[in-house]
Short mmCIF file of C-alpha atoms and ligand atoms in Angstrom, two decimals:
data_model
loop_
_atom_site.label_atom_id
_atom_site.label_comp_id
_atom_site.label_asym_id
_atom_site.label_seq_id
_atom_site.Cartn_x
_atom_site.Cartn_y
_atom_site.Cartn_z
CA MET A 1 118.40 91.70 95.32
CA PRO A 2 114.82 91.52 97.01
CA LEU A 3 111.99 89.47 95.12
CA ASN A 4 110.00 92.79 95.09
CA TRP A 5 110.37 96.26 96.33
CA ILE A 6 109.02 99.70 96.19
CA GLU A 7 110.86 102.87 94.85
CA ILE A 8 109.69 106.10 96.35
CA ASP A 9 110.72 109.25 94.16
CA LEU A 10 111.22 112.27 96.33
CA SER A 11 111.77 114.53 93.46
CA ALA A 12 108.09 113.79 92.39
CA LEU A 13 107.11 114.38 96.22
CA ARG A 14 108.87 117.91 96.07
CA HIS A 15 107.04 118.74 92.62
CA ASN A 16 103.50 117.59 94.36
CA PHE A 17 104.31 119.79 97.63
CA PHE A 18 105.00 122.99 95.46
CA GLN A 19 101.69 122.27 93.48
CA ALA A 20 99.87 122.80 96.90
CA ARG A 21 102.16 125.55 97.87
CA ASP A 22 101.55 127.26 94.79
CA ARG A 23 97.90 127.13 95.14
CA VAL A 24 97.73 128.97 98.68
CA ALA A 25 98.67 132.51 99.71
CA PRO A 26 102.22 133.29 100.61
CA GLU A 27 101.14 133.75 104.47
CA CYS A 28 99.10 130.33 104.45
CA ARG A 29 100.97 127.51 105.88
CA VAL A 30 101.17 124.03 104.41
CA LEU A 31 100.90 120.92 106.87
CA GLY A 32 102.13 117.63 105.38
CA VAL A 33 99.70 114.50 106.04
CA VAL A 34 102.42 111.91 106.88
CA LYS A 35 99.94 109.45 108.99
CA SER A 36 99.90 105.76 108.15
CA ASP A 37 103.80 105.72 107.08
CA ALA A 38 103.11 108.75 104.67
CA TYR A 39 100.11 106.63 103.10
CA GLY A 40 102.74 103.79 102.71
CA HIS A 41 105.47 105.65 101.43
CA GLY A 42 107.81 105.75 104.58
CA MET A 43 106.84 108.55 106.99
CA ILE A 44 110.52 109.38 107.82
CA PRO A 45 112.16 110.04 104.42
CA VAL A 46 108.80 111.59 103.31
CA ALA A 47 108.62 114.07 106.46
CA ARG A 48 112.44 114.97 106.04
CA GLU A 49 111.92 115.85 102.24
CA LEU A 50 108.74 118.04 103.07
CA GLN A 51 110.53 119.62 105.96
CA LYS A 52 113.23 120.76 103.57
CA CYS A 53 110.55 121.94 100.98
CA GLY A 54 109.10 124.35 103.59
CA ALA A 55 106.27 122.46 105.20
CA SER A 56 105.21 124.13 108.63
CA PHE A 57 103.60 121.15 110.33
CA PHE A 58 102.91 117.39 110.12
CA ALA A 59 99.79 115.67 110.90
CA VAL A 60 99.88 111.88 112.31
CA SER A 61 96.97 109.97 113.49
CA LYS A 62 98.65 108.49 116.86
CA PHE A 63 101.01 109.75 119.22
CA TRP A 64 103.84 107.10 118.50
CA GLU A 65 103.87 108.33 114.96
CA ALA A 66 104.94 111.59 116.38
CA ALA A 67 107.46 110.28 118.77
CA GLU A 68 109.01 108.57 115.78
CA LEU A 69 109.44 111.81 113.92
CA ARG A 70 111.05 113.24 116.87
CA ARG A 71 113.43 110.46 117.34
CA ASN A 72 114.47 110.95 113.89
CA ASN A 73 115.11 114.69 114.64
CA ILE A 74 112.22 115.88 112.69
CA GLY A 75 111.40 119.26 114.55
CA LEU A 76 108.31 120.73 112.91
CA PRO A 77 105.19 120.92 114.86
CA VAL A 78 103.07 117.79 114.74
CA LEU A 79 99.23 117.40 115.09
CA VAL A 80 97.94 114.14 116.38
CA LEU A 81 94.52 113.79 114.69
CA LEU A 82 92.98 111.00 117.27
CA GLY A 83 94.37 112.99 120.47
CA ILE A 84 96.85 111.96 122.78
CA GLU A 85 96.20 109.43 125.68
CA PRO A 86 96.85 110.68 129.13
CA ALA A 87 99.94 108.34 129.83
CA ASP A 88 101.59 110.20 126.53
CA MET A 89 100.71 113.60 127.58
CA GLU A 90 103.85 114.74 129.19
CA GLU A 91 106.08 113.29 126.85
CA ALA A 92 104.13 114.99 123.94
CA ILE A 93 104.21 118.63 125.73
CA ARG A 94 108.22 117.87 125.89
CA LEU A 95 108.33 117.13 122.11
CA GLY A 96 106.12 119.92 121.24
CA VAL A 97 103.13 117.72 119.88
CA ARG A 98 99.81 119.14 119.87
CA PRO A 99 96.74 116.88 120.06
CA ALA A 100 93.39 117.32 118.31
CA ILE A 101 90.91 117.84 121.11
CA PHE A 102 87.21 116.66 120.87
CA ARG A 103 86.44 116.18 124.64
CA ALA A 104 86.93 118.53 127.64
CA ASP A 105 88.61 115.81 129.73
CA GLN A 106 91.43 115.46 127.31
CA ALA A 107 92.14 119.34 127.81
CA ARG A 108 91.94 118.86 131.56
CA ASP A 109 94.42 116.11 131.72
CA PHE A 110 96.80 117.94 129.06
CA SER A 111 96.60 120.78 131.28
CA LYS A 112 97.63 118.80 134.31
CA ALA A 113 100.49 117.19 132.34
CA ALA A 114 101.55 121.00 131.19
CA ARG A 115 101.25 122.18 134.75
CA ARG A 116 103.57 119.44 136.21
CA LEU A 117 106.24 120.45 133.53
CA GLY A 118 105.66 124.12 133.65
CA MET A 119 105.27 124.27 129.89
CA PRO A 120 102.29 125.22 127.76
CA ALA A 121 99.85 122.84 126.34
CA ARG A 122 99.01 123.84 122.76
CA VAL A 123 95.96 122.40 121.30
CA HIS A 124 93.83 122.25 118.41
CA ILE A 125 90.14 121.99 118.69
CA LYS A 126 88.21 119.57 116.32
CA LEU A 127 85.11 120.57 114.98
CA ASP A 128 82.34 118.42 113.23
CA THR A 129 81.03 120.67 110.42
CA GLY A 130 79.29 117.79 108.78
CA MET A 131 81.47 115.02 108.31
CA GLY A 132 79.67 113.43 111.28
CA ARG A 133 82.79 111.50 112.57
CA LEU A 134 85.31 113.10 115.07
CA GLY A 135 84.63 116.48 116.68
CA ILE A 136 82.50 118.57 118.73
CA PRO A 137 79.53 120.18 116.88
CA ALA A 138 80.63 123.35 115.23
CA GLU A 139 78.01 125.27 117.07
CA GLU A 140 79.60 124.39 120.50
CA LEU A 141 83.02 126.01 119.67
CA CYS A 142 82.41 128.90 121.90
CA SER A 143 81.40 127.14 124.82
CA PHE A 144 83.78 124.32 124.77
CA ALA A 145 86.61 126.86 123.99
CA GLU A 146 85.61 128.88 127.07
CA LYS A 147 85.63 125.82 129.42
CA ILE A 148 89.00 124.48 128.27
CA LYS A 149 90.80 127.67 128.10
CA GLU A 150 90.32 127.75 131.95
CA PHE A 151 92.52 125.03 132.25
CA PRO A 152 95.80 126.48 133.36
CA GLY A 153 98.50 126.01 130.60
CA ILE A 154 96.25 125.36 127.75
CA VAL A 155 96.97 127.37 124.64
CA LEU A 156 94.20 127.25 121.92
CA GLU A 157 96.48 127.20 119.03
CA GLY A 158 94.29 125.65 116.21
CA VAL A 159 90.90 124.81 115.37
CA LEU A 160 90.14 122.32 112.63
CA SER A 161 87.50 120.59 110.80
CA HIS A 162 87.52 118.03 107.84
CA PHE A 163 85.48 117.92 104.51
CA ALA A 164 83.29 115.22 103.78
CA ASP A 165 83.37 115.38 99.82
CA ALA A 166 85.49 118.33 98.82
CA ASP A 167 86.69 116.17 95.83
CA GLU A 168 83.07 116.13 94.44
CA ARG A 169 82.43 118.33 91.35
CA ASP A 170 79.36 119.67 93.39
CA LYS A 171 80.77 121.58 96.21
CA SER A 172 77.37 122.72 97.69
CA TYR A 173 78.06 120.48 100.79
CA CYS A 174 81.63 121.55 101.00
CA GLU A 175 80.55 125.21 100.96
CA TYR A 176 77.85 124.26 103.95
CA GLN A 177 80.77 122.91 106.08
CA ALA A 178 82.95 125.60 105.43
CA GLY A 179 80.06 128.19 106.18
CA ARG A 180 79.56 126.32 109.53
CA PHE A 181 83.35 126.71 110.11
CA VAL A 182 83.48 130.31 109.32
CA ARG A 183 80.47 130.81 111.75
CA ALA A 184 81.95 129.11 114.51
CA ILE A 185 85.14 131.07 114.29
CA GLY A 186 83.49 134.18 113.93
CA GLU A 187 81.22 133.65 117.09
CA ALA A 188 84.45 132.53 119.02
CA SER A 189 86.34 135.59 117.90
CA GLN A 190 83.22 137.95 119.07
CA GLN A 191 83.79 136.35 122.70
CA GLY A 192 87.68 137.18 122.31
CA ILE A 193 88.62 133.81 121.32
CA SER A 194 91.03 133.48 118.52
CA PHE A 195 93.06 130.97 116.91
CA ALA A 196 96.61 131.21 115.07
CA TYR A 197 95.43 128.54 112.72
CA CYS A 198 92.04 127.62 111.37
CA HIS A 199 92.29 124.74 109.13
CA ILE A 200 89.61 122.41 107.30
CA SER A 201 91.34 122.18 103.70
CA ASN A 202 92.61 118.35 102.66
CA SER A 203 94.07 118.02 99.11
CA ALA A 204 90.61 118.64 97.49
CA GLY A 205 90.29 121.75 99.67
CA THR A 206 93.67 123.00 98.86
CA LEU A 207 93.17 122.35 95.17
CA GLU A 208 89.42 123.43 94.62
CA VAL A 209 88.11 125.36 97.63
CA PRO A 210 90.39 128.63 97.94
CA GLN A 211 88.14 130.23 100.12
CA ALA A 212 88.63 127.54 102.73
CA HIS A 213 92.55 127.85 102.92
CA PHE A 214 92.65 130.22 106.04
CA GLN A 215 96.08 130.22 107.81
CA LEU A 216 96.83 126.36 107.11
CA VAL A 217 95.92 123.69 104.53
CA ARG A 218 96.46 119.94 105.12
CA PRO A 219 97.25 117.87 101.82
CA GLY A 220 97.75 114.23 102.06
CA ILE A 221 97.17 112.33 98.87
CA MET A 222 97.99 114.93 96.36
CA LEU A 223 101.56 114.91 97.93
CA TYR A 224 101.78 111.18 96.82
CA GLY A 225 100.94 112.07 93.45
CA SER A 226 97.16 111.02 93.23
CA PRO A 227 94.08 113.34 92.36
CA PRO A 228 91.67 113.27 95.62
CA SER A 229 88.88 112.52 93.25
CA GLY A 230 90.65 109.65 91.57
CA GLU A 231 89.86 111.59 87.99
CA PRO A 232 92.96 113.08 86.47
CA SER A 233 92.60 116.95 86.40
CA ASP A 234 93.89 119.28 83.70
CA SER A 235 94.32 122.26 86.64
CA VAL A 236 97.14 120.33 88.45
CA ASP A 237 100.31 118.40 87.51
CA LEU A 238 100.48 115.76 90.14
CA ARG A 239 103.56 113.11 89.90
CA PRO A 240 103.07 109.68 91.32
CA VAL A 241 105.67 108.93 93.87
CA MET A 242 105.63 105.12 94.36
CA THR A 243 106.66 102.48 91.92
CA PHE A 244 106.14 99.06 93.19
CA LYS A 245 108.31 96.48 91.12
CA SER A 246 109.46 92.84 91.11
CA ARG A 247 110.92 90.44 88.49
CA ILE A 248 110.08 87.30 86.67
CA ILE A 249 111.39 84.38 88.51
CA GLN A 250 110.25 81.68 85.99
CA LEU A 251 109.01 81.79 82.40
CA LYS A 252 107.76 78.89 80.56
CA THR A 253 106.05 78.06 77.41
CA VAL A 254 102.56 76.19 78.09
CA PRO A 255 100.45 74.41 75.51
CA ALA A 256 96.95 75.54 74.94
CA GLY A 257 94.21 73.95 77.41
CA ARG A 258 96.59 74.49 80.46
CA PRO A 259 94.97 75.66 83.66
CA ILE A 260 96.75 78.41 85.38
CA GLY A 261 96.70 78.91 89.49
CA TYR A 262 94.36 77.98 92.25
CA GLY A 263 90.87 77.15 91.15
CA ARG A 264 91.97 76.80 87.56
CA THR A 265 90.16 80.18 86.67
CA PHE A 266 92.29 80.54 83.74
CA VAL A 267 92.96 78.18 80.95
CA THR A 268 95.41 79.15 78.09
CA ARG A 269 93.53 79.34 74.83
CA GLN A 270 96.64 79.03 72.89
CA GLU A 271 100.19 78.21 73.33
CA SER A 272 101.41 81.03 75.89
CA ARG A 273 104.43 82.28 77.80
CA ILE A 274 103.59 82.38 81.19
CA ALA A 275 105.69 84.39 83.67
CA THR A 276 105.64 83.66 87.57
CA ILE A 277 106.24 87.07 89.52
CA PRO A 278 106.95 86.56 93.36
CA VAL A 279 104.30 89.18 94.21
CA GLY A 280 100.91 88.17 96.05
CA TYR A 281 98.03 89.80 98.43
CA ASP A 282 100.73 89.43 101.39
CA ASP A 283 102.70 92.03 99.33
CA GLY A 284 99.73 94.33 99.02
CA TYR A 285 98.68 93.11 95.55
CA PHE A 286 94.88 92.73 95.97
CA ARG A 287 93.55 89.28 95.25
CA ALA A 288 90.73 91.25 93.29
CA LEU A 289 93.16 91.71 90.56
CA SER A 290 93.11 88.20 89.61
CA ASN A 291 92.30 87.65 85.87
CA ARG A 292 91.75 91.63 86.00
CA GLY A 293 95.23 93.16 86.61
CA GLN A 294 97.85 94.16 84.35
CA VAL A 295 101.59 94.66 84.86
CA LEU A 296 104.36 96.16 82.69
CA VAL A 297 107.16 94.21 81.20
CA ARG A 298 109.66 95.66 78.77
CA GLY A 299 107.35 98.64 78.70
CA LYS A 300 104.47 96.72 77.56
CA ARG A 301 101.13 95.93 79.22
CA ALA A 302 100.76 92.24 80.16
CA PRO A 303 97.55 90.72 81.70
CA VAL A 304 97.37 88.84 85.33
CA VAL A 305 96.02 85.25 84.55
CA GLY A 306 94.59 83.15 87.10
CA ARG A 307 94.19 84.00 90.80
CA VAL A 308 96.64 86.18 92.85
CA SER A 309 97.91 84.05 95.61
CA MET A 310 99.76 84.79 98.75
CA ASN A 311 102.99 85.31 97.45
CA MET A 312 102.91 84.75 93.62
CA ILE A 313 100.78 86.15 90.56
CA THR A 314 101.07 84.55 86.86
CA VAL A 315 101.33 86.84 84.05
CA ASP A 316 100.69 86.13 80.32
CA VAL A 317 103.71 87.53 78.48
CA THR A 318 102.88 86.06 75.10
CA GLN A 319 102.64 89.48 73.46
CA VAL A 320 106.01 90.59 74.94
CA PRO A 321 108.18 87.95 73.02
CA GLU A 322 111.41 89.60 74.24
CA ALA A 323 110.41 89.10 78.19
CA CYS A 324 113.17 87.07 79.83
CA GLU A 325 113.84 85.55 83.18
CA ASP A 326 114.86 88.16 85.63
CA ASP A 327 113.36 91.02 83.84
CA GLU A 328 112.16 93.68 85.92
CA VAL A 329 108.05 94.14 86.35
CA VAL A 330 106.27 97.03 87.40
CA LEU A 331 103.20 96.43 89.12
CA LEU A 332 102.45 100.10 89.85
CA GLY A 333 104.25 102.92 88.30
CA ALA A 334 105.70 103.42 85.02
CA GLN A 335 107.75 101.58 82.45
CA GLY A 336 108.79 102.79 79.17
CA GLY A 337 105.90 104.89 78.07
CA GLU A 338 103.12 102.87 79.95
CA ARG A 339 102.03 103.51 83.38
CA ILE A 340 99.84 101.48 85.94
CA SER A 341 98.28 104.30 88.28
CA ALA A 342 97.02 103.72 91.62
CA GLU A 343 93.69 104.70 90.34
CA GLU A 344 93.54 102.01 87.64
CA ILE A 345 94.12 99.12 90.43
CA ALA A 346 91.75 101.13 92.81
CA ALA A 347 89.07 101.06 89.90
CA LEU A 348 89.64 97.24 89.13
CA CYS A 349 89.33 96.53 93.22
CA GLY A 350 86.28 98.65 93.86
CA THR A 351 88.72 100.96 96.12
CA ILE A 352 90.64 104.36 96.10
CA SER A 353 94.04 105.23 95.42
CA TYR A 354 94.64 105.70 99.24
CA GLU A 355 93.98 101.99 100.17
CA VAL A 356 96.10 100.88 97.08
CA TYR A 357 99.36 102.69 98.61
CA CYS A 358 98.47 102.07 102.04
CA ALA A 359 98.15 98.28 101.06
CA ILE A 360 101.40 98.07 99.07
CA GLY A 361 103.54 100.44 101.18
CA LYS A 362 102.57 98.34 104.45
CA GLN A 363 103.44 95.07 103.08
CA GLN A 364 106.47 96.07 101.49
CA ARG A 365 109.77 95.16 103.16
CA PHE A 366 112.35 96.86 100.92
CA LYS A 367 111.53 100.67 99.87
CA TYR A 368 114.27 102.59 98.13
CA PHE A 369 114.26 106.47 98.26
CA LEU A 370 115.47 108.01 95.13
CA ASN A 371 116.44 111.85 94.45
CA PRO A 372 116.49 113.25 98.00
CA SER A 373 117.27 116.82 97.84
CA THR A 374 120.49 117.75 99.49
CA ASP A 375 120.44 120.93 101.95
CA LEU A 376 123.58 122.76 102.82
CA ASN A 377 124.08 120.85 106.14
CA GLU A 378 124.37 117.53 104.38
CA ALA A 379 126.37 118.87 101.64
CA THR A 380 129.08 119.93 103.85
C1 PLP B 401 91.87 115.31 109.47
C2 PLP B 401 92.59 115.09 107.97
N1 PLP B 401 93.06 116.09 107.59
C3 PLP B 401 93.75 115.92 106.17
C4 PLP B 401 93.82 114.71 105.55
C5 PLP B 401 94.46 114.39 104.17
O1 PLP B 401 93.26 114.38 103.18
P1 PLP B 401 93.88 113.88 101.64
O2 PLP B 401 94.75 112.77 101.63
O3 PLP B 401 92.31 113.70 100.99
O4 PLP B 401 94.32 115.16 101.09
C6 PLP B 401 92.97 113.62 106.05
C7 PLP B 401 93.25 112.32 105.55
O5 PLP B 401 92.49 111.36 105.81
C8 PLP B 401 92.59 113.78 107.33
O6 PLP B 401 92.05 112.65 108.00
#
């Protein structure tokens, strides 16, 4: 039995996928963002499940992630958001992997690779509509597309951009970005340049900006059960997918006045029952949770006391008299009627749920995938 592990509830993932699916028009496709190991949830089982649910595309940030999907027989089109290096282009074309393109030389090199193989080179042009990060300025779409479509084999399959703050209540900047996107696509269309997929909506856009769904939406965080703004919303029912668990490896009663952990930052005020849990910052449990975090034991909240160390934390279970050695402890997720959410941990640590999931997912060595759906092929 591992000392700590995560459980990934694939039925919650399915539920969240359909929350996205149900908000877009029937002809609009849904792309699952599965980069960074599906935000720490495990890219292959997550992608497999989303493919069964009817996702049409996947997005990753690096080519090797796309190759990993193919090695695992996941056949849907994959978009590589950070582009593809020349050395990987032939393999990408063979595997049906599309790069986001934001430099003309990327298209030239991709075209050369396509010509060597005698295959089409499908690309998505990345526009900067106001995020100020990756992409060509939206107003340059026409001239850029005119230039790169001359490279033999290049197929302009898509054009994409990314919202900077669609999760904010005030949607004015998001509308400005969507406006720039629409104008750029309109101008291109007047020049006879069209794209099968125009896409700009992340989870927040999928949930709250219906006029920006176009032919494809790209939800990420909502699939994993967190609201993009960090605030729970009444208008969507999202179910957390990740649970992070461990167990009590030692439980002791200590008298009042005893220091606990590095730096002696906590001293017992009364006789206390202190549980030691084998989880630390090396497991993705942030050190900022020292003397601040809570965990669940026997369905009750218990405070982290003292500093989070590399591989252990100490928890005061005085108020959980039934707690025993070997009891399961939930660090993220639900137990009984209680839940510790990624948003709660994020707020305590001055970060966002995305980083909580990535940190825990990355450091974990044991992941269990619960409730996979079966399809006909698997059932027979
Ligand atoms: C280009 C792009 N599209 C979509 C997403 C998904 O965003 P979210 O997880 O907020 O839905 C991301 C995530 O960072 C992204 O970089």
